[in-house]
XYZ file of C-alpha atoms in Angstrom:
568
model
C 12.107 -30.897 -13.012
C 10.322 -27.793 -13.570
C 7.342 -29.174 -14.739
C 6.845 -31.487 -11.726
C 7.589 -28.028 -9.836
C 4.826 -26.681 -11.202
C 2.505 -29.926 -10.326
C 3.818 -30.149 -6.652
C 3.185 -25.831 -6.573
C -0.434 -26.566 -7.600
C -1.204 -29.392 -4.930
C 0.357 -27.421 -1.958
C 0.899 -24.460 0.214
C 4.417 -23.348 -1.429
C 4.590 -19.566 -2.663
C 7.523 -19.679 -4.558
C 8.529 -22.330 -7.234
C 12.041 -22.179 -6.406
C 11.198 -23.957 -3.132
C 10.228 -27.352 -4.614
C 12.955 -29.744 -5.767
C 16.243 -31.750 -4.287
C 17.772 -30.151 -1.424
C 20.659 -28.525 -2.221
C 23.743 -27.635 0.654
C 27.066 -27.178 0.719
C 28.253 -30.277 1.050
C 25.766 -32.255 -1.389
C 21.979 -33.321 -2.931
C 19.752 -35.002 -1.525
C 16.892 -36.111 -4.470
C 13.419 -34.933 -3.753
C 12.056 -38.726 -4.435
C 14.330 -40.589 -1.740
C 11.063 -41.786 0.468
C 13.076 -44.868 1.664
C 15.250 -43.802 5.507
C 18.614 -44.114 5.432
C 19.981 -47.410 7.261
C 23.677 -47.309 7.480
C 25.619 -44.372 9.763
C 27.453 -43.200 6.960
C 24.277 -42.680 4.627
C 22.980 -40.703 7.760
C 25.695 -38.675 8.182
C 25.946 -37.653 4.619
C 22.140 -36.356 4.611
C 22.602 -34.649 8.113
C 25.701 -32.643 6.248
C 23.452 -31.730 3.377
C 20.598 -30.766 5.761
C 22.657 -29.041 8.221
C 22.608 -25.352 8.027
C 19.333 -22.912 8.425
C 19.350 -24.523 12.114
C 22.820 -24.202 12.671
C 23.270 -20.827 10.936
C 20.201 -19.415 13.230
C 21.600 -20.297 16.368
C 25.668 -19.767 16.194
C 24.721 -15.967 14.117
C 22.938 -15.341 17.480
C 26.266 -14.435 19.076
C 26.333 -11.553 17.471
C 27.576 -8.149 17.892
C 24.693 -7.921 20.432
C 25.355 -10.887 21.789
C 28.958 -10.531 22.442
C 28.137 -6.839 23.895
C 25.673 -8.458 26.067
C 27.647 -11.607 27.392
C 30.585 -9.576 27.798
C 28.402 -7.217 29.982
C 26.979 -9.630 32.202
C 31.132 -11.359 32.415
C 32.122 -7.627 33.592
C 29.825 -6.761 35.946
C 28.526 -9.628 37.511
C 31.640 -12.251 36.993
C 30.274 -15.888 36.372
C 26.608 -15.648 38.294
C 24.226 -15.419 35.442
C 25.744 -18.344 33.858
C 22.440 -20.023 35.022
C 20.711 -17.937 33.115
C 22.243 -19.587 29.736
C 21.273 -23.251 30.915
C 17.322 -22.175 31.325
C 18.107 -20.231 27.816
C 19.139 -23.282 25.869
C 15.955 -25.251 25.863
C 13.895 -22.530 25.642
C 16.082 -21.707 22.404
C 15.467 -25.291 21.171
C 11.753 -25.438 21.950
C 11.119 -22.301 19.807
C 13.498 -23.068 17.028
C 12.264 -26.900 16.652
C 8.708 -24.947 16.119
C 9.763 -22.689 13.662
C 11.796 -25.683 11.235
C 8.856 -28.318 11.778
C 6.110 -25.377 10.851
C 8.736 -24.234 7.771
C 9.288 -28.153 6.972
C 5.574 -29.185 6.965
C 4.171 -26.508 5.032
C 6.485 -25.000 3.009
C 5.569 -21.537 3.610
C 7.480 -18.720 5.353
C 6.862 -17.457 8.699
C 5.043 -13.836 7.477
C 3.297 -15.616 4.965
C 1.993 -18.107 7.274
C 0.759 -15.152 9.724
C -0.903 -13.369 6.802
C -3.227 -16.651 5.777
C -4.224 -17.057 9.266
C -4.763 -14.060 11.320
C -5.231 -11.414 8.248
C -3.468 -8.200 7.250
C -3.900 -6.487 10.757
C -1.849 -8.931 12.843
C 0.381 -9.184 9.730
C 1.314 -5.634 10.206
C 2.354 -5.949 13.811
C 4.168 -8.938 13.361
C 6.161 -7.096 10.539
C 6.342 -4.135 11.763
C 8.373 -5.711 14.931
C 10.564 -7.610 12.599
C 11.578 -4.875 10.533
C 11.862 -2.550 13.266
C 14.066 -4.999 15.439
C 15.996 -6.353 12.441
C 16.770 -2.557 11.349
C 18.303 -1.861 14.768
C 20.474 -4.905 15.199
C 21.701 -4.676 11.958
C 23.208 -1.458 13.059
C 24.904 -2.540 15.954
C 26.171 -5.377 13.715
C 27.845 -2.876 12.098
C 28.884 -1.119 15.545
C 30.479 -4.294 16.281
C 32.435 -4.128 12.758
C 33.115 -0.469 13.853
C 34.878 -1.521 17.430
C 36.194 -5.063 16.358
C 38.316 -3.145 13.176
C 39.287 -0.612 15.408
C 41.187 -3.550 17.994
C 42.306 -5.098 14.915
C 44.441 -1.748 13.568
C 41.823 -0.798 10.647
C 40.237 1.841 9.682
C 36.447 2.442 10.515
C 34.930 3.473 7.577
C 37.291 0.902 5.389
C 36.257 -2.087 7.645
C 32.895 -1.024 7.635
C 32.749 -0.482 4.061
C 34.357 -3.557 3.199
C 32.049 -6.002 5.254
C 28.697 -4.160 3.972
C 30.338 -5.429 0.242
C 31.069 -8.674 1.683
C 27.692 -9.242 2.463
C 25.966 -8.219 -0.722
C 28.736 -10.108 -2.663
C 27.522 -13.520 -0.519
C 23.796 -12.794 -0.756
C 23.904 -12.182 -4.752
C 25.383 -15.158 -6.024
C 22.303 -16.435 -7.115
C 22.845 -19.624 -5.310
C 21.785 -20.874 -2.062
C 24.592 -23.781 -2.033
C 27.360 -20.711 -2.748
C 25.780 -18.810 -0.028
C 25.543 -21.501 2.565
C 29.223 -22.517 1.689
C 30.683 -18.886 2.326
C 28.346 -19.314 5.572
C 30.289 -22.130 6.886
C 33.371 -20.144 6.224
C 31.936 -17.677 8.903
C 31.402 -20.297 11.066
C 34.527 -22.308 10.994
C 36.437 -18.826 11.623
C 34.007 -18.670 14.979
C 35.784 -21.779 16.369
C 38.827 -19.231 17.313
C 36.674 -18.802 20.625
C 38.177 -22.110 21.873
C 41.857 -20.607 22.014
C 39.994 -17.567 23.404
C 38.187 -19.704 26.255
C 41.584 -21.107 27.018
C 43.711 -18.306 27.573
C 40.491 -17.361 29.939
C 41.470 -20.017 32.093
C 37.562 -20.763 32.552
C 37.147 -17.393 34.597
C 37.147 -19.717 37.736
C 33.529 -20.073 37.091
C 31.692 -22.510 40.634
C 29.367 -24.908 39.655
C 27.054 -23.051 41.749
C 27.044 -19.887 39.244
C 24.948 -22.768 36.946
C 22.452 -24.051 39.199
C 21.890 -21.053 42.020
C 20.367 -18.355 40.569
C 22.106 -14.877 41.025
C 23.020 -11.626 39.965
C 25.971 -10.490 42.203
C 24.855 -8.088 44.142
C 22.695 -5.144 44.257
C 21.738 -3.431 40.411
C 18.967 -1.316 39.453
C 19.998 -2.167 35.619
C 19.658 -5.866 36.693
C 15.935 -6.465 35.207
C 17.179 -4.648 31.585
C 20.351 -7.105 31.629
C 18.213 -9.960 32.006
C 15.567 -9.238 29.439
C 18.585 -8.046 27.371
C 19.828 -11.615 27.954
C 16.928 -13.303 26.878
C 15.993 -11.194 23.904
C 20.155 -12.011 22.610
C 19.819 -15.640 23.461
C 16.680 -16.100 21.513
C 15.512 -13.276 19.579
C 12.853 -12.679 17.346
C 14.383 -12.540 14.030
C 15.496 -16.344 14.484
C 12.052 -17.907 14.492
C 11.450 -15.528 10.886
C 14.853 -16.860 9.748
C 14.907 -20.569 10.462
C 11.597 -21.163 9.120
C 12.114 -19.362 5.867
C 15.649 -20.925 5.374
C 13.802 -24.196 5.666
C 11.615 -23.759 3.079
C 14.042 -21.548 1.058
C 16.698 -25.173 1.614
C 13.617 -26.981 0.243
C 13.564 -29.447 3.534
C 10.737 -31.386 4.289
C 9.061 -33.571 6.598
C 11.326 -36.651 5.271
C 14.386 -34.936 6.615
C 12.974 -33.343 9.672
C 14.871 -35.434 12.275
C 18.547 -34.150 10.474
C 16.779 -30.608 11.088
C 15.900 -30.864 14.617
C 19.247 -32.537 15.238
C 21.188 -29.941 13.709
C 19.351 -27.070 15.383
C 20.041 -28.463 18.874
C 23.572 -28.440 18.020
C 23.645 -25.507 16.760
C 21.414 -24.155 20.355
C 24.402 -26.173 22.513
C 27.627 -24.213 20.616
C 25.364 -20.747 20.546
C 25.304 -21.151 24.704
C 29.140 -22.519 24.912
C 29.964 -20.099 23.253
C 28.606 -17.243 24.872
C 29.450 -19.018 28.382
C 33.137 -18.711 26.950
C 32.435 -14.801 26.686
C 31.167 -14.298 29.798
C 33.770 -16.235 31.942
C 36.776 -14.507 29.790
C 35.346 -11.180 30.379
C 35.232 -12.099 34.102
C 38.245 -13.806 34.317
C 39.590 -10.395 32.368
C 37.815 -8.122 35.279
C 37.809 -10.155 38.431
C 39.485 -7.716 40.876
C 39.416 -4.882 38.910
C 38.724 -1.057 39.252
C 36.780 -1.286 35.796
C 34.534 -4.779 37.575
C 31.047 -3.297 37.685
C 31.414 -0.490 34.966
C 30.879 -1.862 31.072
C 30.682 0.841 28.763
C 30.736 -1.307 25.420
C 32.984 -3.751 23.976
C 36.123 -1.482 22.718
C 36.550 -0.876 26.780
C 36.283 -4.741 27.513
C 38.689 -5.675 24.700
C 40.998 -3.249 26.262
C 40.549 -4.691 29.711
C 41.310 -8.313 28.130
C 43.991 -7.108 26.776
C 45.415 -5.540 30.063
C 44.757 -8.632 31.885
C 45.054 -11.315 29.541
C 47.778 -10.634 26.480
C 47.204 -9.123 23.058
C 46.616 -12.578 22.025
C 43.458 -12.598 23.735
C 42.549 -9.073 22.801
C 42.750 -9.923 19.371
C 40.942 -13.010 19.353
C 37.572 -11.482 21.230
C 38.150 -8.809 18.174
C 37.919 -11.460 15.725
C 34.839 -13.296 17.414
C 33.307 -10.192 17.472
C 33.815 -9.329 14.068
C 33.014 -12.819 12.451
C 29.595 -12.365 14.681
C 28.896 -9.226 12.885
C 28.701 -10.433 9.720
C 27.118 -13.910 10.628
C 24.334 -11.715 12.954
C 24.065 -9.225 9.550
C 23.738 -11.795 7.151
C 21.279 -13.649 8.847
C 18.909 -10.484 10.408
C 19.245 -9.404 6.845
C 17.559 -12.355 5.567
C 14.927 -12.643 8.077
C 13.568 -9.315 6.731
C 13.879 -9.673 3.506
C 12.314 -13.321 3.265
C 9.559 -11.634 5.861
C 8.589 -8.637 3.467
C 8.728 -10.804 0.427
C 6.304 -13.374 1.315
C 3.930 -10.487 2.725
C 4.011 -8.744 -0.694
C 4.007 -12.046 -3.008
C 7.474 -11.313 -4.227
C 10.014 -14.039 -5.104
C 12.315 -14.539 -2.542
C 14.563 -17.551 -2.760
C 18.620 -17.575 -2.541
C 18.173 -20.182 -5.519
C 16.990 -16.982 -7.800
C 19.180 -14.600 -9.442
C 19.365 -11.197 -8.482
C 17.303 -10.299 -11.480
C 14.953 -12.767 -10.911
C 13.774 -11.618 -7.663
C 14.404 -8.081 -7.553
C 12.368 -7.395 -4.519
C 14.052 -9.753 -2.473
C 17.760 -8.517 -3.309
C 16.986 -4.759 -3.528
C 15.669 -5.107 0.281
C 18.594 -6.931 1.323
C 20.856 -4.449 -0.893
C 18.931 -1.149 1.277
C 19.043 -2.648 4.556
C 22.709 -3.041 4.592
C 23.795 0.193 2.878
C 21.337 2.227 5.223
C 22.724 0.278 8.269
C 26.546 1.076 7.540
C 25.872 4.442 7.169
C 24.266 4.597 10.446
C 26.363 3.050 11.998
C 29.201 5.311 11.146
C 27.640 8.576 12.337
C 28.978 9.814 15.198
C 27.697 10.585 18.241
C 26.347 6.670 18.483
C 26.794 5.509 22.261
C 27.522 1.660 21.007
C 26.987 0.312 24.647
C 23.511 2.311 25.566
C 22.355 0.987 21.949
C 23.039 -2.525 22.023
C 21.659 -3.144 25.825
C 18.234 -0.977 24.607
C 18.131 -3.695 21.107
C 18.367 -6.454 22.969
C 16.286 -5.455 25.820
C 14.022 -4.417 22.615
C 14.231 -8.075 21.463
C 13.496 -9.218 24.931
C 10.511 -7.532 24.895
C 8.449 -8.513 21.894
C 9.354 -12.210 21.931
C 6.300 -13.185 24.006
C 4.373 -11.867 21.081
C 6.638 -14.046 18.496
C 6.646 -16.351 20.088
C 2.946 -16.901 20.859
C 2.181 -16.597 16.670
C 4.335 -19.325 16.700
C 2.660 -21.365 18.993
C -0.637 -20.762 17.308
C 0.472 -21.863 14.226
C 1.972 -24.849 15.617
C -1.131 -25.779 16.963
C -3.536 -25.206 13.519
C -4.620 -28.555 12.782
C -5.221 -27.639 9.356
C -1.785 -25.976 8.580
C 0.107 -28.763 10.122
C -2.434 -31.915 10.166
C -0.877 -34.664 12.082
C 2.683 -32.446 12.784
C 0.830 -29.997 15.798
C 2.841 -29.764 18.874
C 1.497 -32.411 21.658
C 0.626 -31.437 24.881
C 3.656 -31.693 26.951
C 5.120 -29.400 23.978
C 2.236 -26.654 24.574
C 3.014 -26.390 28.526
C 6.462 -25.499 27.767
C 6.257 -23.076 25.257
C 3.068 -21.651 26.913
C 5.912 -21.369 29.947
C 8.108 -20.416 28.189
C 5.843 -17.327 27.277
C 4.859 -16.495 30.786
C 8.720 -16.500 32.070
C 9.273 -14.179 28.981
C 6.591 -11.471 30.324
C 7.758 -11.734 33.839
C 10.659 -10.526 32.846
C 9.231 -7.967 30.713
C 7.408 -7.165 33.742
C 10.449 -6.832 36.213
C 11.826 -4.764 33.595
C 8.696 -1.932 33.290
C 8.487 -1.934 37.176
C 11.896 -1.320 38.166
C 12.036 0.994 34.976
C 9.120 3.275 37.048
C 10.840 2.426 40.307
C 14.334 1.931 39.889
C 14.896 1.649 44.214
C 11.733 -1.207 44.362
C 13.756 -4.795 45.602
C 14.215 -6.891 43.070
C 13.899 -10.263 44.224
C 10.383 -9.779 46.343
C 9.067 -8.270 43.205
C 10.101 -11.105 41.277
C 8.413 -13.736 43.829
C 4.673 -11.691 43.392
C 5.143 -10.957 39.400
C 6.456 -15.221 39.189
C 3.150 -16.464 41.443
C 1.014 -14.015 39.333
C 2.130 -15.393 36.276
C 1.670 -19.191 37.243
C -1.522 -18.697 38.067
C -2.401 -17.157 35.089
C -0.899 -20.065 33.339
C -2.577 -22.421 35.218
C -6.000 -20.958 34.873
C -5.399 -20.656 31.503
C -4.546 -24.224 30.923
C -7.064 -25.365 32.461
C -9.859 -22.922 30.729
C -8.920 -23.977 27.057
C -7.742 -27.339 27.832
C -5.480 -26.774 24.424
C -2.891 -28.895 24.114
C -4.936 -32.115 24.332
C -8.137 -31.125 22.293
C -5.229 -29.826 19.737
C -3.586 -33.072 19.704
C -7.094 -35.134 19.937
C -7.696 -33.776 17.029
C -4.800 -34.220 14.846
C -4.443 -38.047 15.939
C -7.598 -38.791 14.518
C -8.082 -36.159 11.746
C -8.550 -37.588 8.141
C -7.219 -35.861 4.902
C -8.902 -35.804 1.529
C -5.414 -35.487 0.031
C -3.872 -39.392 0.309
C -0.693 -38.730 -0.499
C 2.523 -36.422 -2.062
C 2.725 -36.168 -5.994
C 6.492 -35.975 -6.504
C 6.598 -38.106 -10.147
C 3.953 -36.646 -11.852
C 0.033 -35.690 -12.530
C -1.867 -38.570 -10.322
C 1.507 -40.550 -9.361
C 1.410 -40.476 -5.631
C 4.046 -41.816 -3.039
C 4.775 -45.175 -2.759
C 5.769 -45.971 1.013
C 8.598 -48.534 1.124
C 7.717 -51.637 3.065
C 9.167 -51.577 6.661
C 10.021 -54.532 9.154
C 8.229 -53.032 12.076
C 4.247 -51.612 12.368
C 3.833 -48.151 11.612
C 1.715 -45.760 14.189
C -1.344 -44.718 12.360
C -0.253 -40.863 13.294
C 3.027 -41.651 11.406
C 1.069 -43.030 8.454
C -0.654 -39.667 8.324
C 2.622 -38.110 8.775
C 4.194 -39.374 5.896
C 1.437 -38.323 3.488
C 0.708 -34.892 5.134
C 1.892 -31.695 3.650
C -0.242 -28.191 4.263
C -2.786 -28.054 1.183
C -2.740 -24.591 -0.847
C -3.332 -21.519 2.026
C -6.273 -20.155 0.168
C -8.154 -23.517 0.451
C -8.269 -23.390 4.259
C -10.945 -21.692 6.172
C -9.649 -18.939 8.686
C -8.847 -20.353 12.270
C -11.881 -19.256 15.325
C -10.168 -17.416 17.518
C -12.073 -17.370 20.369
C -13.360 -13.940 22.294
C -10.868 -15.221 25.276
C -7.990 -15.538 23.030
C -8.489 -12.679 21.071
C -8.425 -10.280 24.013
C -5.418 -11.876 25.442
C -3.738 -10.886 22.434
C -5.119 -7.700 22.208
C -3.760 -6.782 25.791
C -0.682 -8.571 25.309
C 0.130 -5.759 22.499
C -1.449 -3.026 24.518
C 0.991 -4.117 26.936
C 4.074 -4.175 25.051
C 3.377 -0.915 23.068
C 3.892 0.229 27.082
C 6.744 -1.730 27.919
C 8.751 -0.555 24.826
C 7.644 2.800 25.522
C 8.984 2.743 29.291
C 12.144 1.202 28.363
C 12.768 3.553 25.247
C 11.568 6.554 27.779
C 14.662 5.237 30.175
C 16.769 4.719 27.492
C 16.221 8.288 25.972
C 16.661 9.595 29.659
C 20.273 7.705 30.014
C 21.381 9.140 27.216
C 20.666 12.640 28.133
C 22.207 11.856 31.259
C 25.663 11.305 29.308
């Protein structure tokens, strides 16, 4: 197997070796020469359980400590009204994510890496830089969370947080990615105890209305931060970094995309129940209250649950906070490591042993040390933190997500697999929704007393235009698509036998699409064989002004932040 490895590692875009070969999970193999699809349910379900996890893992480790803090917030303060908020979240989470697997899938290649071979060492260094700095941050209120959930549960601090830092290195240097995953799905079966949790919650007498109409319960001058803070929790940067490089890392490609995508939009529907669940318990815990209005950070809501609700409940929200701790660590970990890896050529696979990729591990081994230590100094105001992370997250995910969308649309990275057009006016939505946010955030951050919902209305029609004009200017999607329809590779098919032995399509009953034909064969060709993308003058001042722009934002928000704290 190694030598065809090395064959498939000379014919395509992989980095690493130890991404080529059969896929292995934790609940099986699949072999890297089954061409032929599965027919029968069972056979289906059996691959979907081996493929299953990079999506899943991305989207239930987004409840976080973060998350919960965030969730819980909005539950406290607002009762059930931004539960809308979570339906527009959820396919906005599974448009980006479905990007991210089918971009890690076709090519092979890691998210960072990707970025580097297209857009050069400049770009690169932003893209990082935000990563690391985002992923260095929420790793420490992971450990916050640890901090506050041992504290409910009768531990010590510095024991508990001690403890979970170990248990994370221990997963992470087995040496095997199947070990890893499987200690994984331990974390995530012990999240399920946020069904008992939802029903001692009694459903926080959430109205159908608090999903459709939107509202934020009154006036808020925080309300703009909360709802950045929302988005940037719900689908954060670090996840795009993550899924893709799990992806390739799980060795999953094109043949078993459809088990990816299926997985990740289960994965997207239990991320939103689950925070839903959150949000009405913490209301349901605070309805009525003296405390309704004033979160301070999760130790005070677990208390108020507790008042209201029973110890029962206060010690379940303690364990869903804690099990989100080390899910969110484990995986923010990883998306930083895997990032700073492929930028500097180093091995980085799960299917390496610690010796074998030093780089990879040792990264991994100092991000979690320096976070635990962190996060036991005191003096940390946990609630002030987590709201300014997330917000943080909220912030620079037009910029992720825009890479993304470029990539997804680079005929020559992806071939036949770029996004269609209907795809491209959703994400490119998605975007503008994401910076009128931002927007409402800076504003009110300058002018706390300017009305919300008026400001909203001119930054919304602003942005639509924009979009509009935009669209119409570059006419992307469908030149994008035009092109990959029709485009013709020199490479006519997949060694996975041998020097010159190329895939042998089974026969099929029904006609095949010619774009399917070409999807079958296509994989990216080695990075350094494809010519640099054009970005045009148009697009590349766009870019440039959508970082000028956020280097402001984050410097508004971290001036208000820095301002509330002095405040204390």
């Amino acid at each position: 197997m190694r030598g065809f490895a090395a064959v498939d590692a000379a014919g395509s875009a992989v980095v690493d070796p130890a991404h080529l070969g059969d896929i292995q999970g934790a609940w099986g193999r699949l072999p890297v020469r089954e061409l032929a699809p599965r027919r029968s349910r069972r056979g289906r379900l059996a691959a979907l359980a081996v493929v299953a996890g990079p999506g899943l893992l991305a989207m239930v480790a987004d409840n976080d400590a973060g998350g919960v803090a965030i969730y819980a917030e909005a539950g406290q303060d607002h009762g059930t009204r931004l539960l809308w908020m979570l339906l527009l979240l959820l396919p906005v989470a599974i448009v980006n994510q479905e990007m991210a697997a089918r971009v890690g899938a076709v090519s092979g290649v890691g998210h960072a890496r990707l970025i580097l071979a297209r857009f050069g060492r400049f770009w690169t260094g932003l893209a990082l830089g935000d990563l690391v700095l985002l992923s260095g941050l929420t790793l420490i209120t992971e450990f916050i969370g640890v901090r506050i959930a041992a504290g409910a549960l009768g531990v010590p601090a510095r024991p508990a947080v001690a403890l979970s830092a170990a248990a994370l290195l221990a997963a992470t240097l087995t040496g095997s990615f199947r070990r890893w995953e499987r200690m994984m799905y331990v974390l995530i079966a012990v999240d399920l105890v946020i069904v008992p949790l939802g029903i001692l919650g009694g459903g926080g007498d959430a109205r159908p209305s608090d999903l459709l109409l939107p509202g934020i319960g009154g006036p808020d001058s925080d309300a703009a931060v909360l709802l950045v803070a929302l988005a940037g929790t719900t689908i954060a940067p670090w996840q795009l970094f993550f899924q893709q490089s799990s992806v390739v890392d799980k060795r999953i490609t094109p043949r078993w995309l459809g088990y990816e995508r299926f997985e990740t939009v289960v994965g997207a529907v239990l991320m939103v129940a689950g925070a839903a669940v959150v949000m009405t318990v913490t209301a349901a815990a605070f309805r009525g209250t003296p405390l309704a209005g004033h979160f301070t950070d999760t130790a005070g809501v677990m208390q108020g649950i507790g008042a209201r609700l029973g110890g029962a409940a206060r010690t379940l929200f303690a364990v869903v906070l804690l099990d989100g701790s080390l899910l969110g660590g484990m995986a923010v970990t990883l998306a930083a490591s895997y990032a700073c890896s492929e930028v500097t050529g180093a091995r980085h696979s799960l299917h390496r042993a610690p010796r074998r990729a030093p780089v990879f591990y040792g990264l991994i081994a100092a991000m979690i040390v320096a976070a635990a230590g962190v996060a036991l100094l005191p003096g940390v105001a946990p609630g002030m933190l987590t709201v300014l992370v997330q917000a943080l997250a909220g912030l620079l995910l037009p910029s992720a997500t825009i890479f993304l969308l470029l990539l997804s649309n680079d005929t020559q990275v992806l071939g036949p697999w770029v996004n269609p057009p209907w795809l491209n006016w959703v994400a490119s939505t998605v975007v503008a929704a994401l910076l009128l946010l931002s927007m409402l955030l800076v504003v009110t951050s300058v002018d706390p007393d300017i009305p919300l919902l008026p400001l909203g209305v001119v930054l919304g029609s602003l942005a639509a235009a924009g979009l509009l004009v935009a669209g119409v200017l570059t006419g992307w999607g469908r030149r994008a698509w035009a092109r990959a329809e029709f485009l013709d590779t020199a490479r006519p098919g997949i060694r996975v036998v041998g020097p010159g032995d190329l895939v042998v399509l089974p026969p099929r009953s029904r006609p095949v699409s010619r774009l399917a034909q070409r999807r079958r064969r296509w994989r990216t060709p080695p990075l350094e064989e494809l010519a640099r993308p054009h970005l045009s003058r148009g697009r590349m001042l766009g870019m440039v002004a959508l970082r000028a722009y956020l280097i402001v934002a984050v410097c508004v928000v971290g001036l208000r932040g820095v301002v509330a704290l002095l405040g204390r």
